[in-house]
Amino acid sequence: EVQLVESGGGLVQPGGSLRLSCAASGFTFNNSWMTWARQAPGKGPEWVAIIKGDGSAKTYVDSVKGRFTISRDNAKNSLSLQMDSLRAEDTAIYYCILGTGMVWGQGTLVTVSA
Amino acid sequence: DVVMTQSPLSLPVTLGQPASISCRSGQSLVHSDGNTYLIWFHQRPGQSPRRLISQVSNRESGVPDRFSGSGSGTDFTLKISRVEAEDVGVYYCMQDTHWPFTFGPGTKVDIK
């Protein structure tokens, strides 16, 4: 069974940083594109970043470019999202996703507030 | 970015009756590889989205056959042949042809 378990969310002040992690199991991680998406309270989802299986290709939505970094450790079946210079509008549940939506984790809440 | 629209945004349904949701994209979703990458998700309150259909009409394993997807180019439809109580929630279409992938605003389905 495919499992994706996110961690690392929490409350952070504007301008601060957080690192999200996702532990993956049940599939061949190093062959799989992986994605981070987010969903602000009461809103629809938004794609944030995607990374190729071997880590050689990464793409970001414009609103996070230069502030967020997606990475992976295939030896540990782990996906990460480093979030810097956080803004109030980054407040959302962040989901780790296999491919383009095949399986979603349960999400981790990030709140950016003073 | 490709703008996705959905209609209706709210859909009260009667149990056992059919339901239909429309999704339109601001540009063609036909990829250079010839495939059309349009996904339908279902999200129940308090849960993560679940992929129902990919590439317009391919139902995911375990998805009941009362769900079907159709369409081409810029116009797509999700149909539920007979609505059941577990089908309530929000349905999103999403295109994964052009980066950034973009979602529609969602259609909230509830029981009359």
PDB file of C-alpha atoms in Angstrom:
ATOM      1  CA  GLU A   1       0.000   0.000   0.000  1.00  0.00           C
ATOM      2  CA  VAL A   2       1.290   3.432  -0.941  1.00  0.00           C
ATOM      3  CA  GLN A   3       1.800   5.673   2.087  1.00  0.00           C
ATOM      4  CA  LEU A   4       2.900   9.290   2.258  1.00  0.00           C
ATOM      5  CA  VAL A   5       3.367  10.855   5.692  1.00  0.00           C
ATOM      6  CA  GLU A   6       4.141  14.558   5.988  1.00  0.00           C
ATOM      7  CA  SER A   7       5.710  16.288   8.976  1.00  0.00           C
ATOM      8  CA  GLY A   8       7.287  19.591   9.887  1.00  0.00           C
ATOM      9  CA  GLY A   9       4.356  21.979   9.774  1.00  0.00           C
ATOM     10  CA  GLY A  10       3.630  24.525  12.457  1.00  0.00           C
ATOM     11  CA  LEU A  11       3.326  28.206  13.337  1.00  0.00           C
ATOM     12  CA  VAL A  12       6.014  30.536  12.015  1.00  0.00           C
ATOM     13  CA  GLN A  13       6.374  34.303  11.870  1.00  0.00           C
ATOM     14  CA  PRO A  14       6.395  36.162   8.551  1.00  0.00           C
ATOM     15  CA  GLY A  15       9.889  36.051   7.087  1.00  0.00           C
ATOM     16  CA  GLY A  16      10.684  32.816   8.867  1.00  0.00           C
ATOM     17  CA  SER A  17      11.535  29.356   7.570  1.00  0.00           C
ATOM     18  CA  LEU A  18      10.183  25.822   7.830  1.00  0.00           C
ATOM     19  CA  ARG A  19      11.249  22.502   6.369  1.00  0.00           C
ATOM     20  CA  LEU A  20       8.591  19.970   5.504  1.00  0.00           C
ATOM     21  CA  SER A  21       9.349  16.287   5.098  1.00  0.00           C
ATOM     22  CA  CYS A  22       7.468  13.403   3.540  1.00  0.00           C
ATOM     23  CA  ALA A  23       8.199   9.741   4.269  1.00  0.00           C
ATOM     24  CA  ALA A  24       7.196   7.528   1.364  1.00  0.00           C
ATOM     25  CA  SER A  25       6.594   3.777   1.239  1.00  0.00           C
ATOM     26  CA  GLY A  26       4.825   1.127  -0.802  1.00  0.00           C
ATOM     27  CA  PHE A  27       6.160   2.063  -4.239  1.00  0.00           C
ATOM     28  CA  THR A  28       9.415   2.526  -6.149  1.00  0.00           C
ATOM     29  CA  PHE A  29      10.290   5.990  -4.886  1.00  0.00           C
ATOM     30  CA  ASN A  30      13.358   6.666  -7.010  1.00  0.00           C
ATOM     31  CA  ASN A  31      11.394   6.120 -10.232  1.00  0.00           C
ATOM     32  CA  SER A  32       8.573   8.447  -9.289  1.00  0.00           C
ATOM     33  CA  TRP A  33       7.880  12.107  -9.871  1.00  0.00           C
ATOM     34  CA  MET A  34       6.873  13.688  -6.567  1.00  0.00           C
ATOM     35  CA  THR A  35       4.930  16.856  -5.905  1.00  0.00           C
ATOM     36  CA  TRP A  36       4.100  19.321  -3.155  1.00  0.00           C
ATOM     37  CA  ALA A  37       0.727  21.035  -3.306  1.00  0.00           C
ATOM     38  CA  ARG A  38      -1.065  23.244  -0.801  1.00  0.00           C
ATOM     39  CA  GLN A  39      -4.589  24.171   0.103  1.00  0.00           C
ATOM     40  CA  ALA A  40      -5.390  27.380   1.945  1.00  0.00           C
ATOM     41  CA  PRO A  41      -8.328  27.295   4.378  1.00  0.00           C
ATOM     42  CA  GLY A  42     -11.599  27.126   2.464  1.00  0.00           C
ATOM     43  CA  LYS A  43      -9.842  27.246  -0.918  1.00  0.00           C
ATOM     44  CA  GLY A  44      -9.009  24.803  -3.685  1.00  0.00           C
ATOM     45  CA  PRO A  45      -5.632  23.121  -4.011  1.00  0.00           C
ATOM     46  CA  GLU A  46      -2.624  24.771  -5.661  1.00  0.00           C
ATOM     47  CA  TRP A  47       0.365  23.004  -7.126  1.00  0.00           C
ATOM     48  CA  VAL A  48       3.636  24.226  -5.543  1.00  0.00           C
ATOM     49  CA  ALA A  49       6.581  22.215  -6.868  1.00  0.00           C
ATOM     50  CA  ILE A  50       7.413  18.983  -8.636  1.00  0.00           C
ATOM     51  CA  ILE A  51      10.637  16.944  -8.828  1.00  0.00           C
ATOM     52  CA  LYS A  52      11.708  14.136 -11.124  1.00  0.00           C
ATOM     53  CA  GLY A  53      12.573  10.692  -9.746  1.00  0.00           C
ATOM     54  CA  ASP A  54      16.322  11.170  -9.957  1.00  0.00           C
ATOM     55  CA  GLY A  55      16.122  14.792  -8.798  1.00  0.00           C
ATOM     56  CA  SER A  56      17.473  16.121 -12.087  1.00  0.00           C
ATOM     57  CA  ALA A  57      14.444  18.287 -12.869  1.00  0.00           C
ATOM     58  CA  LYS A  58      12.462  20.586 -10.595  1.00  0.00           C
ATOM     59  CA  THR A  59       9.786  23.164 -11.289  1.00  0.00           C
ATOM     60  CA  TYR A  60       8.003  25.675  -9.068  1.00  0.00           C
ATOM     61  CA  VAL A  61       4.877  27.777  -9.258  1.00  0.00           C
ATOM     62  CA  ASP A  62       5.801  31.457  -9.703  1.00  0.00           C
ATOM     63  CA  SER A  63       4.537  32.513  -6.271  1.00  0.00           C
ATOM     64  CA  VAL A  64       7.184  30.422  -4.469  1.00  0.00           C
ATOM     65  CA  LYS A  65      10.130  30.654  -6.875  1.00  0.00           C
ATOM     66  CA  GLY A  66      13.288  31.781  -5.102  1.00  0.00           C
ATOM     67  CA  ARG A  67      11.755  31.091  -1.673  1.00  0.00           C
ATOM     68  CA  PHE A  68      10.939  27.361  -1.682  1.00  0.00           C
ATOM     69  CA  THR A  69      13.233  24.462  -2.571  1.00  0.00           C
ATOM     70  CA  ILE A  70      12.052  20.927  -3.289  1.00  0.00           C
ATOM     71  CA  SER A  71      14.499  18.072  -2.800  1.00  0.00           C
ATOM     72  CA  ARG A  72      14.565  14.328  -2.288  1.00  0.00           C
ATOM     73  CA  ASP A  73      16.735  11.637  -0.710  1.00  0.00           C
ATOM     74  CA  ASN A  74      16.146   8.449  -2.653  1.00  0.00           C
ATOM     75  CA  ALA A  75      18.247   6.420  -0.216  1.00  0.00           C
ATOM     76  CA  LYS A  76      15.778   7.313   2.532  1.00  0.00           C
ATOM     77  CA  ASN A  77      12.577   7.431   0.415  1.00  0.00           C
ATOM     78  CA  SER A  78      12.118  10.984   1.585  1.00  0.00           C
ATOM     79  CA  LEU A  79      10.835  14.185  -0.023  1.00  0.00           C
ATOM     80  CA  SER A  80      11.437  17.658   1.424  1.00  0.00           C
ATOM     81  CA  LEU A  81      10.273  21.221   0.941  1.00  0.00           C
ATOM     82  CA  GLN A  82      12.452  23.996   2.363  1.00  0.00           C
ATOM     83  CA  MET A  83      10.338  27.128   2.758  1.00  0.00           C
ATOM     84  CA  ASP A  84      12.085  30.447   3.372  1.00  0.00           C
ATOM     85  CA  SER A  85      10.871  34.052   3.543  1.00  0.00           C
ATOM     86  CA  LEU A  86       7.417  32.825   4.457  1.00  0.00           C
ATOM     87  CA  ARG A  87       4.428  35.102   3.985  1.00  0.00           C
ATOM     88  CA  ALA A  88       0.917  35.123   5.429  1.00  0.00           C
ATOM     89  CA  GLU A  89      -0.405  33.940   2.072  1.00  0.00           C
ATOM     90  CA  ASP A  90       1.664  30.756   2.390  1.00  0.00           C
ATOM     91  CA  THR A  91      -0.661  29.614   5.186  1.00  0.00           C
ATOM     92  CA  ALA A  92      -2.146  26.299   4.045  1.00  0.00           C
ATOM     93  CA  ILE A  93      -2.207  22.559   4.439  1.00  0.00           C
ATOM     94  CA  TYR A  94       0.769  21.204   2.498  1.00  0.00           C
ATOM     95  CA  TYR A  95       0.406  17.835   0.812  1.00  0.00           C
ATOM     96  CA  CYS A  96       3.024  15.410  -0.433  1.00  0.00           C
ATOM     97  CA  ILE A  97       1.797  13.728  -3.591  1.00  0.00           C
ATOM     98  CA  LEU A  98       2.865  10.783  -5.732  1.00  0.00           C
ATOM     99  CA  GLY A  99       3.068  11.827  -9.344  1.00  0.00           C
ATOM    100  CA  THR A 100       0.360  14.213 -10.514  1.00  0.00           C
ATOM    101  CA  GLY A 101      -2.195  13.342  -7.890  1.00  0.00           C
ATOM    102  CA  MET A 102      -2.173   9.548  -7.810  1.00  0.00           C
ATOM    103  CA  VAL A 103      -1.919   9.425  -4.014  1.00  0.00           C
ATOM    104  CA  TRP A 104      -1.963  12.290  -1.480  1.00  0.00           C
ATOM    105  CA  GLY A 105      -0.624  12.317   2.055  1.00  0.00           C
ATOM    106  CA  GLN A 106      -2.787  13.517   4.930  1.00  0.00           C
ATOM    107  CA  GLY A 107      -1.146  16.943   4.859  1.00  0.00           C
ATOM    108  CA  THR A 108       0.647  19.134   7.366  1.00  0.00           C
ATOM    109  CA  LEU A 109      -0.597  22.584   8.378  1.00  0.00           C
ATOM    110  CA  VAL A 110       1.653  25.610   7.971  1.00  0.00           C
ATOM    111  CA  THR A 111       0.489  28.836   9.597  1.00  0.00           C
ATOM    112  CA  VAL A 112       2.389  32.064   8.951  1.00  0.00           C
ATOM    113  CA  SER A 113       1.363  34.701  11.453  1.00  0.00           C
ATOM    114  CA  ALA A 114       2.849  37.204  13.846  1.00  0.00           C
TER     115      ALA A 114
ATOM    116  CA  ASP B   1      -1.250  29.930 -16.452  1.00  0.00           C
ATOM    117  CA  VAL B   2      -4.130  27.847 -17.793  1.00  0.00           C
ATOM    118  CA  VAL B   3      -7.379  28.977 -16.216  1.00  0.00           C
ATOM    119  CA  MET B   4      -9.823  26.210 -15.360  1.00  0.00           C
ATOM    120  CA  THR B   5     -13.505  26.912 -14.810  1.00  0.00           C
ATOM    121  CA  GLN B   6     -16.220  24.623 -13.506  1.00  0.00           C
ATOM    122  CA  SER B   7     -20.001  24.711 -13.515  1.00  0.00           C
ATOM    123  CA  PRO B   8     -22.046  24.577 -11.512  1.00  0.00           C
ATOM    124  CA  LEU B   9     -20.149  25.609  -8.387  1.00  0.00           C
ATOM    125  CA  SER B  10     -22.862  24.120  -6.209  1.00  0.00           C
ATOM    126  CA  LEU B  11     -24.855  21.019  -7.085  1.00  0.00           C
ATOM    127  CA  PRO B  12     -27.658  19.745  -4.838  1.00  0.00           C
ATOM    128  CA  VAL B  13     -28.496  16.212  -5.907  1.00  0.00           C
ATOM    129  CA  THR B  14     -31.102  13.589  -5.151  1.00  0.00           C
ATOM    130  CA  LEU B  15     -29.885  10.153  -4.099  1.00  0.00           C
ATOM    131  CA  GLY B  16     -30.124   7.712  -6.975  1.00  0.00           C
ATOM    132  CA  GLN B  17     -30.307  10.444  -9.595  1.00  0.00           C
ATOM    133  CA  PRO B  18     -27.580  11.359 -12.115  1.00  0.00           C
ATOM    134  CA  ALA B  19     -25.273  14.346 -11.771  1.00  0.00           C
ATOM    135  CA  SER B  20     -22.967  16.127 -14.171  1.00  0.00           C
ATOM    136  CA  ILE B  21     -20.137  18.638 -13.696  1.00  0.00           C
ATOM    137  CA  SER B  22     -18.590  20.654 -16.498  1.00  0.00           C
ATOM    138  CA  CYS B  23     -14.952  21.771 -16.659  1.00  0.00           C
ATOM    139  CA  ARG B  24     -13.453  24.114 -19.238  1.00  0.00           C
ATOM    140  CA  SER B  25      -9.852  25.137 -19.800  1.00  0.00           C
ATOM    141  CA  GLY B  26      -8.537  28.422 -21.140  1.00  0.00           C
ATOM    142  CA  GLN B  27      -6.480  26.633 -23.767  1.00  0.00           C
ATOM    143  CA  SER B  28      -6.303  23.196 -25.299  1.00  0.00           C
ATOM    144  CA  LEU B  29      -5.123  20.450 -22.973  1.00  0.00           C
ATOM    145  CA  VAL B  30      -3.772  18.311 -25.782  1.00  0.00           C
ATOM    146  CA  HIS B  31      -0.109  17.686 -24.970  1.00  0.00           C
ATOM    147  CA  SER B  32       2.631  17.554 -27.585  1.00  0.00           C
ATOM    148  CA  ASP B  33       2.683  13.791 -27.027  1.00  0.00           C
ATOM    149  CA  GLY B  34      -0.915  13.600 -28.259  1.00  0.00           C
ATOM    150  CA  ASN B  35      -2.461  12.815 -24.891  1.00  0.00           C
ATOM    151  CA  THR B  36      -4.875  15.033 -22.973  1.00  0.00           C
ATOM    152  CA  TYR B  37      -4.045  15.421 -19.313  1.00  0.00           C
ATOM    153  CA  LEU B  38      -7.211  16.228 -17.408  1.00  0.00           C
ATOM    154  CA  ILE B  39      -7.833  14.820 -13.938  1.00  0.00           C
ATOM    155  CA  TRP B  40     -10.888  14.732 -11.678  1.00  0.00           C
ATOM    156  CA  PHE B  41     -10.490  14.698  -7.888  1.00  0.00           C
ATOM    157  CA  HIS B  42     -13.014  14.210  -5.096  1.00  0.00           C
ATOM    158  CA  GLN B  43     -12.449  15.724  -1.671  1.00  0.00           C
ATOM    159  CA  ARG B  44     -14.626  14.865   1.292  1.00  0.00           C
ATOM    160  CA  PRO B  45     -14.711  17.288   4.252  1.00  0.00           C
ATOM    161  CA  GLY B  46     -11.578  16.978   6.368  1.00  0.00           C
ATOM    162  CA  GLN B  47      -9.888  14.584   3.925  1.00  0.00           C
ATOM    163  CA  SER B  48      -7.207  14.818   1.268  1.00  0.00           C
ATOM    164  CA  PRO B  49      -8.287  14.875  -2.369  1.00  0.00           C
ATOM    165  CA  ARG B  50      -8.613  11.511  -4.074  1.00  0.00           C
ATOM    166  CA  ARG B  51      -7.960  11.049  -7.779  1.00  0.00           C
ATOM    167  CA  LEU B  52     -10.980   9.561  -9.525  1.00  0.00           C
ATOM    168  CA  ILE B  53     -10.122   9.889 -13.203  1.00  0.00           C
ATOM    169  CA  SER B  54      -6.996  10.718 -15.183  1.00  0.00           C
ATOM    170  CA  GLN B  55      -6.374  11.511 -18.837  1.00  0.00           C
ATOM    171  CA  VAL B  56     -10.007  12.576 -19.250  1.00  0.00           C
ATOM    172  CA  SER B  57     -11.649   9.181 -18.900  1.00  0.00           C
ATOM    173  CA  ASN B  58      -9.385   6.633 -17.166  1.00  0.00           C
ATOM    174  CA  ARG B  59     -10.972   5.596 -13.886  1.00  0.00           C
ATOM    175  CA  GLU B  60      -8.574   4.838 -11.011  1.00  0.00           C
ATOM    176  CA  SER B  61      -8.564   1.391  -9.459  1.00  0.00           C
ATOM    177  CA  GLY B  62     -11.328   1.094  -6.893  1.00  0.00           C
ATOM    178  CA  VAL B  63     -13.396   3.974  -8.248  1.00  0.00           C
ATOM    179  CA  PRO B  64     -17.001   2.872  -8.801  1.00  0.00           C
ATOM    180  CA  ASP B  65     -18.107   2.587 -12.404  1.00  0.00           C
ATOM    181  CA  ARG B  66     -20.924   5.062 -11.771  1.00  0.00           C
ATOM    182  CA  PHE B  67     -18.236   7.719 -12.295  1.00  0.00           C
ATOM    183  CA  SER B  68     -17.264   8.532 -15.878  1.00  0.00           C
ATOM    184  CA  GLY B  69     -15.253  11.241 -17.557  1.00  0.00           C
ATOM    185  CA  SER B  70     -15.433  12.535 -21.094  1.00  0.00           C
ATOM    186  CA  GLY B  71     -14.453  15.449 -23.283  1.00  0.00           C
ATOM    187  CA  SER B  72     -11.690  16.781 -25.460  1.00  0.00           C
ATOM    188  CA  GLY B  73      -9.684  19.893 -26.192  1.00  0.00           C
ATOM    189  CA  THR B  74     -11.036  22.444 -23.744  1.00  0.00           C
ATOM    190  CA  ASP B  75     -14.380  20.981 -22.644  1.00  0.00           C
ATOM    191  CA  PHE B  76     -14.725  18.123 -20.188  1.00  0.00           C
ATOM    192  CA  THR B  77     -17.454  16.479 -18.121  1.00  0.00           C
ATOM    193  CA  LEU B  78     -17.645  14.291 -15.042  1.00  0.00           C
ATOM    194  CA  LYS B  79     -20.819  12.256 -14.719  1.00  0.00           C
ATOM    195  CA  ILE B  80     -22.195  10.273 -11.815  1.00  0.00           C
ATOM    196  CA  SER B  81     -24.832   7.872 -13.080  1.00  0.00           C
ATOM    197  CA  ARG B  82     -26.600   7.410  -9.727  1.00  0.00           C
ATOM    198  CA  VAL B  83     -25.519   9.554  -6.805  1.00  0.00           C
ATOM    199  CA  GLU B  84     -24.863   7.815  -3.502  1.00  0.00           C
ATOM    200  CA  ALA B  85     -24.495   9.411  -0.065  1.00  0.00           C
ATOM    201  CA  GLU B  86     -20.699   8.871  -0.064  1.00  0.00           C
ATOM    202  CA  ASP B  87     -20.374  11.037  -3.183  1.00  0.00           C
ATOM    203  CA  VAL B  88     -20.892  14.314  -1.312  1.00  0.00           C
ATOM    204  CA  GLY B  89     -17.967  16.707  -1.160  1.00  0.00           C
ATOM    205  CA  VAL B  90     -16.090  18.920  -3.582  1.00  0.00           C
ATOM    206  CA  TYR B  91     -15.058  17.834  -7.062  1.00  0.00           C
ATOM    207  CA  TYR B  92     -12.081  19.490  -8.732  1.00  0.00           C
ATOM    208  CA  CYS B  93     -10.843  19.216 -12.277  1.00  0.00           C
ATOM    209  CA  MET B  94      -7.142  19.778 -12.830  1.00  0.00           C
ATOM    210  CA  GLN B  95      -4.994  20.025 -15.932  1.00  0.00           C
ATOM    211  CA  ASP B  96      -1.538  18.484 -15.932  1.00  0.00           C
ATOM    212  CA  THR B  97      -0.675  19.280 -19.524  1.00  0.00           C
ATOM    213  CA  HIS B  98       0.892  22.705 -18.947  1.00  0.00           C
ATOM    214  CA  TRP B  99       3.043  23.786 -15.973  1.00  0.00           C
ATOM    215  CA  PRO B 100       1.985  25.073 -13.557  1.00  0.00           C
ATOM    216  CA  PHE B 101      -0.747  22.482 -13.237  1.00  0.00           C
ATOM    217  CA  THR B 102      -3.954  24.268 -12.335  1.00  0.00           C
ATOM    218  CA  PHE B 103      -7.203  23.350 -10.637  1.00  0.00           C
ATOM    219  CA  GLY B 104     -10.733  24.460 -11.230  1.00  0.00           C
ATOM    220  CA  PRO B 105     -12.536  26.264  -8.399  1.00  0.00           C
ATOM    221  CA  GLY B 106     -14.407  23.150  -7.339  1.00  0.00           C
ATOM    222  CA  THR B 107     -18.016  21.992  -7.425  1.00  0.00           C
ATOM    223  CA  LYS B 108     -19.658  21.306  -4.089  1.00  0.00           C
ATOM    224  CA  VAL B 109     -22.036  18.359  -4.250  1.00  0.00           C
ATOM    225  CA  ASP B 110     -24.521  17.790  -1.476  1.00  0.00           C
ATOM    226  CA  ILE B 111     -27.772  15.921  -0.993  1.00  0.00           C
ATOM    227  CA  LYS B 112     -31.068  17.746  -1.399  1.00  0.00           C
TER     228      LYS B 112
END
